[in-house]
PDB file of C-alpha atoms in Angstrom:
ATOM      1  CA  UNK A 393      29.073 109.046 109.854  1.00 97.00           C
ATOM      2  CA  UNK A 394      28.527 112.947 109.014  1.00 98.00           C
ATOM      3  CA  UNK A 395      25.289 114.209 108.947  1.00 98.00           C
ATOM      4  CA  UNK A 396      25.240 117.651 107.032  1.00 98.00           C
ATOM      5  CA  UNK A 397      21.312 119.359 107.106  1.00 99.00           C
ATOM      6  CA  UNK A 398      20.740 120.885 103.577  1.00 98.00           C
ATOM      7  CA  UNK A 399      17.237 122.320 104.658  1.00 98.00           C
ATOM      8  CA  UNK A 400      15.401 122.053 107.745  1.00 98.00           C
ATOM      9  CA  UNK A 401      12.276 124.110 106.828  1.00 98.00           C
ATOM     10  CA  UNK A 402       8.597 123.626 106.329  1.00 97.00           C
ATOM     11  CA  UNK A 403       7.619 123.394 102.293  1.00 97.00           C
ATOM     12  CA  UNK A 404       7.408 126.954 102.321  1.00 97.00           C
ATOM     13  CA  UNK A 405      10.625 127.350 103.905  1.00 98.00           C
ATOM     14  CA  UNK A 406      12.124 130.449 105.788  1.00 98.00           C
ATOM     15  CA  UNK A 407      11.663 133.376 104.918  1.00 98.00           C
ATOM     16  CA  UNK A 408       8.251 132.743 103.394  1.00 98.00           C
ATOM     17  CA  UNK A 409       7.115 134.799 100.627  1.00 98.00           C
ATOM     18  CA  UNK A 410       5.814 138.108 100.915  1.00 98.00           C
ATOM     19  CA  UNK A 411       5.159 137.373 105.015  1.00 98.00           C
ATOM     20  CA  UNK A 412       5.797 140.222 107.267  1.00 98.00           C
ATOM     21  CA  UNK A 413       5.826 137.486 110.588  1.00 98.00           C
ATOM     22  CA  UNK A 414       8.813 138.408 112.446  1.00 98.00           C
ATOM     23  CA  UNK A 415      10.766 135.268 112.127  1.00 98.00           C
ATOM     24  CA  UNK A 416      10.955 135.452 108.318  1.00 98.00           C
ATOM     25  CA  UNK A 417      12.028 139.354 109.026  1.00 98.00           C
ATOM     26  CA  UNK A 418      14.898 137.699 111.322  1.00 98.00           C
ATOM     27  CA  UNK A 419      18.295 138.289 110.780  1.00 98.00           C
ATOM     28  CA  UNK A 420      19.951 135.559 112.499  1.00 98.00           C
ATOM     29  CA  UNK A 421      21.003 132.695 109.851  1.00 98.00           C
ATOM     30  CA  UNK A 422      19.829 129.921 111.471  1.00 98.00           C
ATOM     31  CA  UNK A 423      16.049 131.376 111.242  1.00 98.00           C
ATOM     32  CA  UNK A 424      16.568 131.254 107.274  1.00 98.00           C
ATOM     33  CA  UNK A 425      15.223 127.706 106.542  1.00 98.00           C
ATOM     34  CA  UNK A 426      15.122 125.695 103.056  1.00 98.00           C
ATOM     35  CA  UNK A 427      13.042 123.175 102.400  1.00 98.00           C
ATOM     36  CA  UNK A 428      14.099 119.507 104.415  1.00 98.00           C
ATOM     37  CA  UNK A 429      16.459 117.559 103.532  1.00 98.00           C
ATOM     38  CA  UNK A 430      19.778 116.101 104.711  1.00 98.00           C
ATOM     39  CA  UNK A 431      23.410 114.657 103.018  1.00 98.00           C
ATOM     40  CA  UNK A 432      24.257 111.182 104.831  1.00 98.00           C
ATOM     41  CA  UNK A 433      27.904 110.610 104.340  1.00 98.00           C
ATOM     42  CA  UNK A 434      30.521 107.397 105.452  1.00 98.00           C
ATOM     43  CA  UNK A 435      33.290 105.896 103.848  1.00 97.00           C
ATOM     44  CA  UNK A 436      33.543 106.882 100.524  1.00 95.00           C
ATOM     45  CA  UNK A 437      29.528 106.863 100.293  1.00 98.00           C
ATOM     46  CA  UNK A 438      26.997 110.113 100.282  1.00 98.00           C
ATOM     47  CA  UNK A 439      23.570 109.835 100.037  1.00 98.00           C
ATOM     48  CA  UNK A 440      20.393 112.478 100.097  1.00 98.00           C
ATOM     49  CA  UNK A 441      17.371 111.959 101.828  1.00 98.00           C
ATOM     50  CA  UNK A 442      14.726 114.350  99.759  1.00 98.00           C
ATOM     51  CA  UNK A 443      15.701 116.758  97.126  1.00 98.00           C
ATOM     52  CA  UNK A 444      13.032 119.242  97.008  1.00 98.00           C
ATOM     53  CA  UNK A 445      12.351 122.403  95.456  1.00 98.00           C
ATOM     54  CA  UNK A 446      15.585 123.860  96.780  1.00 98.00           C
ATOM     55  CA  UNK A 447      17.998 121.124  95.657  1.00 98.00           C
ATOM     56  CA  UNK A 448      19.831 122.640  93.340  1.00 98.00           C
ATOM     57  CA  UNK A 449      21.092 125.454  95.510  1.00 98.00           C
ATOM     58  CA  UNK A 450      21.821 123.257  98.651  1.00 98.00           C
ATOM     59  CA  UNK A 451      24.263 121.018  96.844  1.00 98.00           C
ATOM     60  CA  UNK A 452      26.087 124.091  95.446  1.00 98.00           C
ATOM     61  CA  UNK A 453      26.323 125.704  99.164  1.00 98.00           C
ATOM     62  CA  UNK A 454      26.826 122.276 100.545  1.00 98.00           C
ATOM     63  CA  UNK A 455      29.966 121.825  97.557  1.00 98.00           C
ATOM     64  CA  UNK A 456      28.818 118.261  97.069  1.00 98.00           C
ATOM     65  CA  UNK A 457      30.210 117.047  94.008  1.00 97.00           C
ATOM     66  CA  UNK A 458      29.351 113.750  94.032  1.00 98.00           C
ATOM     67  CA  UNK A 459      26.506 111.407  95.333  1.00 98.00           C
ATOM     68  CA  UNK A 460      25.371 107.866  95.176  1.00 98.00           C
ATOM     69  CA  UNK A 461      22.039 108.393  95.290  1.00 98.00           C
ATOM     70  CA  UNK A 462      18.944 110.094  96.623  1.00 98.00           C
ATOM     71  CA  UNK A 463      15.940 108.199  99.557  1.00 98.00           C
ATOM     72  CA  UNK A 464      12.743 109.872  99.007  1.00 98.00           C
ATOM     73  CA  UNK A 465      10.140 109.759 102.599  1.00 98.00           C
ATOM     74  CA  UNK A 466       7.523 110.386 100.359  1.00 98.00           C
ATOM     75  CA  UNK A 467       6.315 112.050  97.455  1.00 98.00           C
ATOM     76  CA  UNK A 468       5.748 115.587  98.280  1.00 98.00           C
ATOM     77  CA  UNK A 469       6.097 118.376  96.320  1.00 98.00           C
ATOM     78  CA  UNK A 470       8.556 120.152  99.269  1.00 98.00           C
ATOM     79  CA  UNK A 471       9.941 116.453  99.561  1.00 98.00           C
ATOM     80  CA  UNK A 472      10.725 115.963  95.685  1.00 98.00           C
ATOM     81  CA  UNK A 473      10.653 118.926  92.987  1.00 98.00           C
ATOM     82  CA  UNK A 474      14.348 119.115  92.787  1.00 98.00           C
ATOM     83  CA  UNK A 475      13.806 115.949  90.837  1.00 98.00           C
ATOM     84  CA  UNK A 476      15.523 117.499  87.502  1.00 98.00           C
ATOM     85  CA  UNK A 477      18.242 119.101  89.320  1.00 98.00           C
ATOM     86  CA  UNK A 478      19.692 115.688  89.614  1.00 98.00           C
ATOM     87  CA  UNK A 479      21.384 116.485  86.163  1.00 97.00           C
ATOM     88  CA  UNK A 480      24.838 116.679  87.074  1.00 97.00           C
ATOM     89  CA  UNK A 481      24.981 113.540  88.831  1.00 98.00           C
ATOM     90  CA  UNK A 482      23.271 112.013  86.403  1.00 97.00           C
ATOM     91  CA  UNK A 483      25.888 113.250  83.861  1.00 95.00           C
ATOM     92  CA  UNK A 484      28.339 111.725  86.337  1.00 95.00           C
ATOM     93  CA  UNK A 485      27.005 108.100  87.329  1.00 95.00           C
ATOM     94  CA  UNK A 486      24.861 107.702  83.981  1.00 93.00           C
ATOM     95  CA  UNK A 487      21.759 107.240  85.902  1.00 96.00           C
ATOM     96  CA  UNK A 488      21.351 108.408  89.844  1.00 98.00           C
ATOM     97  CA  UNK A 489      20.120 105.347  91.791  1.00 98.00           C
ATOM     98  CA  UNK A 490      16.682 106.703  93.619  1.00 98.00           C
ATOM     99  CA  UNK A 491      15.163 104.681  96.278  1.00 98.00           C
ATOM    100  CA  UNK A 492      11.805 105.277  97.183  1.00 98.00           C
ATOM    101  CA  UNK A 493       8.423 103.144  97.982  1.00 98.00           C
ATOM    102  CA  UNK A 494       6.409 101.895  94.983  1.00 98.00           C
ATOM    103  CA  UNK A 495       3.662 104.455  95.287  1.00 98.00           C
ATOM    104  CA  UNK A 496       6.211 107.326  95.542  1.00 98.00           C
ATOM    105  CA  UNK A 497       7.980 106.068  92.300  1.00 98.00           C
ATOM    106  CA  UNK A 498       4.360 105.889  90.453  1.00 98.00           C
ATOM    107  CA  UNK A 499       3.902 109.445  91.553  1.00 98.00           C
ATOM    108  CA  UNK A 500       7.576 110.439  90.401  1.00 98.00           C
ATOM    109  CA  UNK A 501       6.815 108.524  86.854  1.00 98.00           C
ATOM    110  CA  UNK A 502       3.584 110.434  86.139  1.00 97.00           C
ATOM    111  CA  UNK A 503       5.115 114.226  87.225  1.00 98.00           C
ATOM    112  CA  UNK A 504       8.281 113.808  85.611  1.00 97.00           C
ATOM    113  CA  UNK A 505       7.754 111.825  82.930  1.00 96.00           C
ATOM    114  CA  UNK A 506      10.385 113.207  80.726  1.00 96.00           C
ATOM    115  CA  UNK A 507      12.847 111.609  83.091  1.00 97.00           C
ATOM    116  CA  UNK A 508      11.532 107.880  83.311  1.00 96.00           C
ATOM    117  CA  UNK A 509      10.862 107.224  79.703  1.00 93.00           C
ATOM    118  CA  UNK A 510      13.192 105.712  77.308  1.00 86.00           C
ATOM    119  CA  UNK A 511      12.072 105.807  73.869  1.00 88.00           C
ATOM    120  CA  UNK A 512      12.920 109.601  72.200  1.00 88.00           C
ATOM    121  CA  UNK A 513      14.296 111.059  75.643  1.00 90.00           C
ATOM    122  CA  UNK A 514      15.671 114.539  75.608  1.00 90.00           C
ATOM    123  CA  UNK A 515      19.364 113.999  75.866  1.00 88.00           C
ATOM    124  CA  UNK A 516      19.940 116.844  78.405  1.00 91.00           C
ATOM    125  CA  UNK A 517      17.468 114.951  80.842  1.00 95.00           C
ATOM    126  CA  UNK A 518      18.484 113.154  83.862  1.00 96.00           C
ATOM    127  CA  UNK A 519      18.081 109.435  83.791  1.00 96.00           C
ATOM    128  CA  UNK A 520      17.032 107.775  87.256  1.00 97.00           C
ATOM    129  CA  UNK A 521      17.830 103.841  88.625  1.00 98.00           C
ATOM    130  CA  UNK A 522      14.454 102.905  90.808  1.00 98.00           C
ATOM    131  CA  UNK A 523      14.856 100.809  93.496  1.00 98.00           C
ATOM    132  CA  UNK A 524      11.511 100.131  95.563  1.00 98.00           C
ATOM    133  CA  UNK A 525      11.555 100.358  99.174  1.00 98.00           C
ATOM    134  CA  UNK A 526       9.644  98.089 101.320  1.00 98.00           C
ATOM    135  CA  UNK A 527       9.470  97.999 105.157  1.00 98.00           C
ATOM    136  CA  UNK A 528      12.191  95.634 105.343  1.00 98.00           C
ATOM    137  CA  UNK A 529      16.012  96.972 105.781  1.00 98.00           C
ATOM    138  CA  UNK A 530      18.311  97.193 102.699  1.00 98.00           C
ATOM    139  CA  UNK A 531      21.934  97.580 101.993  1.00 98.00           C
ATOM    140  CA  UNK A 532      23.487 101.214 100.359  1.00 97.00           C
ATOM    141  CA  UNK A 533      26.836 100.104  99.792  1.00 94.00           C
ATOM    142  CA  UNK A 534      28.711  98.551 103.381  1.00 95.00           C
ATOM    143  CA  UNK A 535      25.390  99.917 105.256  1.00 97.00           C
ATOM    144  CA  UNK A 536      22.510  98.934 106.578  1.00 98.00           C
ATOM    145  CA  UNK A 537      19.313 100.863 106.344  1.00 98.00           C
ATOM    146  CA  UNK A 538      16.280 100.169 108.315  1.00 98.00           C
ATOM    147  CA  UNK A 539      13.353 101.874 106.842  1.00 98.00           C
ATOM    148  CA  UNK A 540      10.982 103.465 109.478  1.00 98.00           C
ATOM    149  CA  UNK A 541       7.235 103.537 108.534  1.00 98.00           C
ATOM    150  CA  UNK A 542       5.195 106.795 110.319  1.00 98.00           C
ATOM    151  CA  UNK A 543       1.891 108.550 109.719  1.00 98.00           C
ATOM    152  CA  UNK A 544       2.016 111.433 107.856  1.00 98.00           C
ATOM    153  CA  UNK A 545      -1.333 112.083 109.138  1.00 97.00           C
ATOM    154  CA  UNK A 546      -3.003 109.464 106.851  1.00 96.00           C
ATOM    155  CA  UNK A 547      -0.345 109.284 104.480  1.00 98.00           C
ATOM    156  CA  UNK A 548       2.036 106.032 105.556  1.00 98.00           C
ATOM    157  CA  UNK A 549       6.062 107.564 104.523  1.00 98.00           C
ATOM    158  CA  UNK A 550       9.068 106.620 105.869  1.00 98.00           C
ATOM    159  CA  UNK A 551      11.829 107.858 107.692  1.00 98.00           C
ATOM    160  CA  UNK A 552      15.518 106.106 107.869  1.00 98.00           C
ATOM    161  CA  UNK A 553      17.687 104.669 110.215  1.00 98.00           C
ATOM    162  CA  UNK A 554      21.428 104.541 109.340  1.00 98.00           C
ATOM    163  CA  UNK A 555      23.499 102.774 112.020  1.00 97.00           C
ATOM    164  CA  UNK A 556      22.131 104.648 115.508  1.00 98.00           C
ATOM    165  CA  UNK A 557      20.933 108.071 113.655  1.00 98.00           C
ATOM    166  CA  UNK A 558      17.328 108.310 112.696  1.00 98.00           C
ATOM    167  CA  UNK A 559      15.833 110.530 109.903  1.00 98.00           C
ATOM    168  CA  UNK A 560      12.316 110.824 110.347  1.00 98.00           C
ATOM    169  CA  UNK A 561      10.182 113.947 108.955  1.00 96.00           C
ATOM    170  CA  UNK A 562       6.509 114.733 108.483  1.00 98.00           C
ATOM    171  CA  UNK A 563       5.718 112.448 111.334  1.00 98.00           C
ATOM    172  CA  UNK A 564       2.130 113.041 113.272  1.00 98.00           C
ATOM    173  CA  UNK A 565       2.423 109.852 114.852  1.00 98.00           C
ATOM    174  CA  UNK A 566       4.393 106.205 114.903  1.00 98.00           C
ATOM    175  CA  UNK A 567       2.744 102.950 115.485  1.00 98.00           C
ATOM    176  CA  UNK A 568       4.394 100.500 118.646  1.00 98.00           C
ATOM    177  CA  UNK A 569       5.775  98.196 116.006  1.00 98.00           C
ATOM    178  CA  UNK A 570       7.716 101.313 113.785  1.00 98.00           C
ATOM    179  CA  UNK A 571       8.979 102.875 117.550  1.00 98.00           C
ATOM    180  CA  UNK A 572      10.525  99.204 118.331  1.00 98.00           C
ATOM    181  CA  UNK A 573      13.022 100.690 115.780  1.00 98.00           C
ATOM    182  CA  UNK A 574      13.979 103.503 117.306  1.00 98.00           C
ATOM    183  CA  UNK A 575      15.043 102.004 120.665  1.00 97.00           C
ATOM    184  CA  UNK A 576      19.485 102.805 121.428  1.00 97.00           C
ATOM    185  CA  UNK A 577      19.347 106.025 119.236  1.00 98.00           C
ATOM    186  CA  UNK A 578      22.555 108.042 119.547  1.00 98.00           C
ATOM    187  CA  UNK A 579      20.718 110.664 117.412  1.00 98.00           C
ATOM    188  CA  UNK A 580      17.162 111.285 116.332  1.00 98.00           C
ATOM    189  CA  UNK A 581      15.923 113.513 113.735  1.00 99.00           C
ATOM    190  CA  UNK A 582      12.598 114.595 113.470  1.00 98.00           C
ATOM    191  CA  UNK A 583       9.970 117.471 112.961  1.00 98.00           C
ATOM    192  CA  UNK A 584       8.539 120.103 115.158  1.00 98.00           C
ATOM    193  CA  UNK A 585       6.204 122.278 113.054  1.00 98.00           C
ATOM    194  CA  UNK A 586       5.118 124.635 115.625  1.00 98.00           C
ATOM    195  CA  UNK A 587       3.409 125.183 118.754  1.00 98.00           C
ATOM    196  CA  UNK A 588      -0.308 124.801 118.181  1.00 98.00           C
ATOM    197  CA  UNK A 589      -1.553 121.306 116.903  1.00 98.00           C
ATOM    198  CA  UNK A 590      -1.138 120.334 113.253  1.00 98.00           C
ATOM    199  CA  UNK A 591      -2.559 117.676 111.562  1.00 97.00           C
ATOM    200  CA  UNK A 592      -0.391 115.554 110.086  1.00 98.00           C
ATOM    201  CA  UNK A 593       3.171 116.857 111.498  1.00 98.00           C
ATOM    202  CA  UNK A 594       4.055 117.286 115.477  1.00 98.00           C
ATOM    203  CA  UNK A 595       3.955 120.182 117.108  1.00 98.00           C
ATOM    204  CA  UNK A 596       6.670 121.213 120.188  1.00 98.00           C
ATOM    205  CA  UNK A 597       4.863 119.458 122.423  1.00 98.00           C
ATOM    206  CA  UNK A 598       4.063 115.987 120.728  1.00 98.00           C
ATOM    207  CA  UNK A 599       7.795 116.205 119.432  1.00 98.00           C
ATOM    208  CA  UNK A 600       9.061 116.556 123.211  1.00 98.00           C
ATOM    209  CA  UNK A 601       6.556 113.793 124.276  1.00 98.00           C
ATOM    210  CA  UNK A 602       8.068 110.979 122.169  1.00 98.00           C
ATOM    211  CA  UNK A 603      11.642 111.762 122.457  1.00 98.00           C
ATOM    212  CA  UNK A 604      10.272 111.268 126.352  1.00 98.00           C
ATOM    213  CA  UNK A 605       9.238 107.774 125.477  1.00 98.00           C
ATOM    214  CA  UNK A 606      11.991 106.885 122.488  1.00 98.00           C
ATOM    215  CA  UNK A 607      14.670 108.357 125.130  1.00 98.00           C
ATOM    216  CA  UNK A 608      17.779 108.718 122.288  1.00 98.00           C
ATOM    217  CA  UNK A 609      20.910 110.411 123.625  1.00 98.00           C
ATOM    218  CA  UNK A 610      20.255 113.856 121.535  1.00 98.00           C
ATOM    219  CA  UNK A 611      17.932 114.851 119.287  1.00 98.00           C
ATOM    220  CA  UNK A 612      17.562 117.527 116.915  1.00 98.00           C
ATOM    221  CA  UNK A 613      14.243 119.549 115.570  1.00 98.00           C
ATOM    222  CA  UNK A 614      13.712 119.778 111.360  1.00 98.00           C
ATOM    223  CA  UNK A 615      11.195 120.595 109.598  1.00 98.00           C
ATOM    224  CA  UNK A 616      10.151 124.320 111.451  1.00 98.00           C
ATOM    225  CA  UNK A 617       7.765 126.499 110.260  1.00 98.00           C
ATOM    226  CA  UNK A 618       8.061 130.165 111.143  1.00 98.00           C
ATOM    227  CA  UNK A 619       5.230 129.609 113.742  1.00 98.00           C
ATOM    228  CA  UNK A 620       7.813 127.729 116.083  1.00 98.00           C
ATOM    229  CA  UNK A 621       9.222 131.312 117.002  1.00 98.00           C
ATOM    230  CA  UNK A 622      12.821 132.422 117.042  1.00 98.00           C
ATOM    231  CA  UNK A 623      15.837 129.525 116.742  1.00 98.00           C
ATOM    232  CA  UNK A 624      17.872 131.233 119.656  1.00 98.00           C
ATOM    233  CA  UNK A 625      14.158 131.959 121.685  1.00 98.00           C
ATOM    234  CA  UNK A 626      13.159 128.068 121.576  1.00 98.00           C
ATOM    235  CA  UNK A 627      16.521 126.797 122.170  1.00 96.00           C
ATOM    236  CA  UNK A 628      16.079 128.460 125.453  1.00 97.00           C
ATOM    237  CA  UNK A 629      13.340 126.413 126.271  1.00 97.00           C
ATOM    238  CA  UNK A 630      14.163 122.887 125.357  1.00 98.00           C
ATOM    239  CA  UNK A 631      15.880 120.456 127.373  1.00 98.00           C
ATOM    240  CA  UNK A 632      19.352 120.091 127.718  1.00 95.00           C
ATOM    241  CA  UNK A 633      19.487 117.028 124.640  1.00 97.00           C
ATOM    242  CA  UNK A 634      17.132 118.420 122.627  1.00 98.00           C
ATOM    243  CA  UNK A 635      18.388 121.283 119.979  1.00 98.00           C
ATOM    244  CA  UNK A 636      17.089 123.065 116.683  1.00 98.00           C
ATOM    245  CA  UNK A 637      18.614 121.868 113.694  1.00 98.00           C
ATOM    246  CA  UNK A 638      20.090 124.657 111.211  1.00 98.00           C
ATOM    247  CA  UNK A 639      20.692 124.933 107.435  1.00 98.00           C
ATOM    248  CA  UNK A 640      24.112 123.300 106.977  1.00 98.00           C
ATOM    249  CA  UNK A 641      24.928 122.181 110.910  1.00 98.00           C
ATOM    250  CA  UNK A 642      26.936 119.239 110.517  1.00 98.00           C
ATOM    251  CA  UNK A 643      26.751 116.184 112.830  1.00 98.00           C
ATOM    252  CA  UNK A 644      29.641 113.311 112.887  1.00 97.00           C
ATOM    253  CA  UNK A 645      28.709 110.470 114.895  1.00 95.00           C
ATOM    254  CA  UNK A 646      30.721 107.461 115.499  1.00 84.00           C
TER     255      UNK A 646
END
């Protein structure tokens, strides 16, 4: 399984507009974040999780022709506005399958209405195939997928588990249930906003504090702000499993 990172940034992303912080002044590539997402691929099978507001671009740099289909963790904006820039696949497949829970598909419906209707649709818009998502694991092609329900501060989401690699972003906290889930991880994925506290995402130090207790054999950092300080600085200070993801690093796990 390859696990390419398309965007590992907060929903402003890296560099953020107009901001004189050092970090967005950096000139080191991995401090130059887009918005989070990632490209799951096995077999003859590739999947996104989240195509936000930077979609179109990252599948150009990424040179992926051809998907199966996009997971949504929730609905959004950073998590979601590349919506119409599923055009081209749609153009391929005829409709892209989406998979998303039922709230997050309402939400999709009433912002991008253009794409869900039927009657008198524009014929240069994308057509989508909903599937709902419920906390119960699903088949995308030959794979199992074990959806993994967090908090979001108050918001419930979900993250992904594909095989022994977790995907889980905009996490503030996970319920004992949920973390039953995550036990025999080869790889987790999950946010680290930033130093100081947040409220609904973990900071460096809650991040640390649950790959303590999940224990997975390497995890990797998404979803950085700016305010997490230099990629090369923190690195320094993590421990010796524990990394910063990067726009386009590339994972293959067996």
């Amino acid at each position: 399984m390859k696990i390419t990172f398309l965007g590992t940034g907060t929903s402003q992303g890296i560099p953020v507009i107009n901001s004189k912080h050092p970090v967005c002044l950096s000139t080191d590539e991995r401090d130059k974040r887009l918005r989070v997402s990632i490209l799951v691929e096995w077999d003859n099978f590739a999947y996104v999780v989240d195509c936000g507001p930077d979609f179109r671009y990252q599948m150009l740099r990424a040179n992926v022709n051809a998907i199966n289909g996009v997971l949504f963790t929730h609905e959004h904006s950073d998590h979601t506005a590349g919506l119409d820039d599923l055009r081209p696949y749609s153009f391929q497949l005829g409709s892209v399958p989406i998979y998303a829970q039922q709230r997050v598909l309402v939400n999709l419906t009433r912002r991008f209405d253009y794409i869900f209707i039927d009657e008198d649709k524009y014929p240069g818009a994308p057509s989508v195939q909903q599937n709902v998502v419920e906390n119960n694991p699903f088949l995308l092609g030959n794979l199992k997928v074990i959806p993994v329900e967090v908090n979001h501060g108050k918001l419930k989401i979900f993250g992904y588990r594909f095989n022994d690699i977790a995907y889980l972003t905009d996490v503030k906290s996970i319920d004992a249930v949920e973390k039953e889930k995550l036990k025999n991880l080869e790889v987790l994925i999950i946010n680290a906003i930033r130093h100081k506290p947040h409220h609904s995402h973990l900071n460096l130090e809650e991040g640390l504090a649950l790959i303590e207790e999940l224990k997975p054999k390497k995890t990797y950092f998404t979803h950085i702000s700016h305010h997490l300080g230099f990629h090369s600085e923190v690195e320094e200070i993590l421990p010796e499993n524990v990394f910063l993801a990067y726009d386009e690093l590339v994972l293959e796990v067996k």
